[in-house]
Amino acid sequence: MLTVTRQAVKRKLRLTGTTYDAEIDALIDEMLPAIRYAIEPSVLSNPEADLLSTLNLGALEVIAGEFSATLWREMGAGVGFRLGWLQVLPPQRYDPADPSGLKAQGWARLSPYLRREARLLYIARPKPEEDESRW
């Protein structure tokens, strides 16, 4: 059985305090059944402890990556500012759907264990890099 805890998500994202606890719990309740459904039933019933740890880590990364994306979508998160000579801008090359890269990392970790029909739906593929010479 897959398990992801609020404490694990907060640890992975280096969050402290209780501000986002309800949102993290809701996200876990929402995403964990979908992740569990995407995994082959024979893999989920395998009693090997290391396999279960791998699946739990993949699920944790996917959920933490999704929560990271929600934090980036908060009002003002993508806005920079200028104060005299100091200018602070958001990163130029980040994917707003997966700014931390954790979602892609989690799906990559889970990909060998996904149902055949789920592989096309859940595996995140990074965008091709843009031409570096423009910058």
Phi, psi and omega in degrees: 000131178285140175221134174226130182252158177300318181298322180292319178296315180296322178295316181297325181263001179059044177263143175234168180084183184243013185302318188254011185303312182296320180293319179295316179299317180296320179294318177299313180298329181280317189270327186300317177297323179293320178294315179300319180294329182287341183271141178306131179301326180294329178287319180295330181272358178292128184279358183296123186294321181292325176295316178297322176296320178296316179296318178297320179295317178299316178296319178299315181296319179296313182291317178296322177296320177294320178292323176301319178295323178292326177294321179292334181276356178297152182304125175089353183293331182259018183254137176262181177209162179228131178227099184064237180275349181273125178232126179241122181236153175293160179304140182286322188243070174233152179267114182300337178282340181205066186296331181274342185081000182291324179298311179298320179296318179295314179294326177295321179293324182276343189306323179292344186252004182280151172300151183304314183287341181276340184301320181289332183278324193253342185282121178274132178248134179293150178289148176297142181293141177283165179296117182291338185290342180291334186269000000 
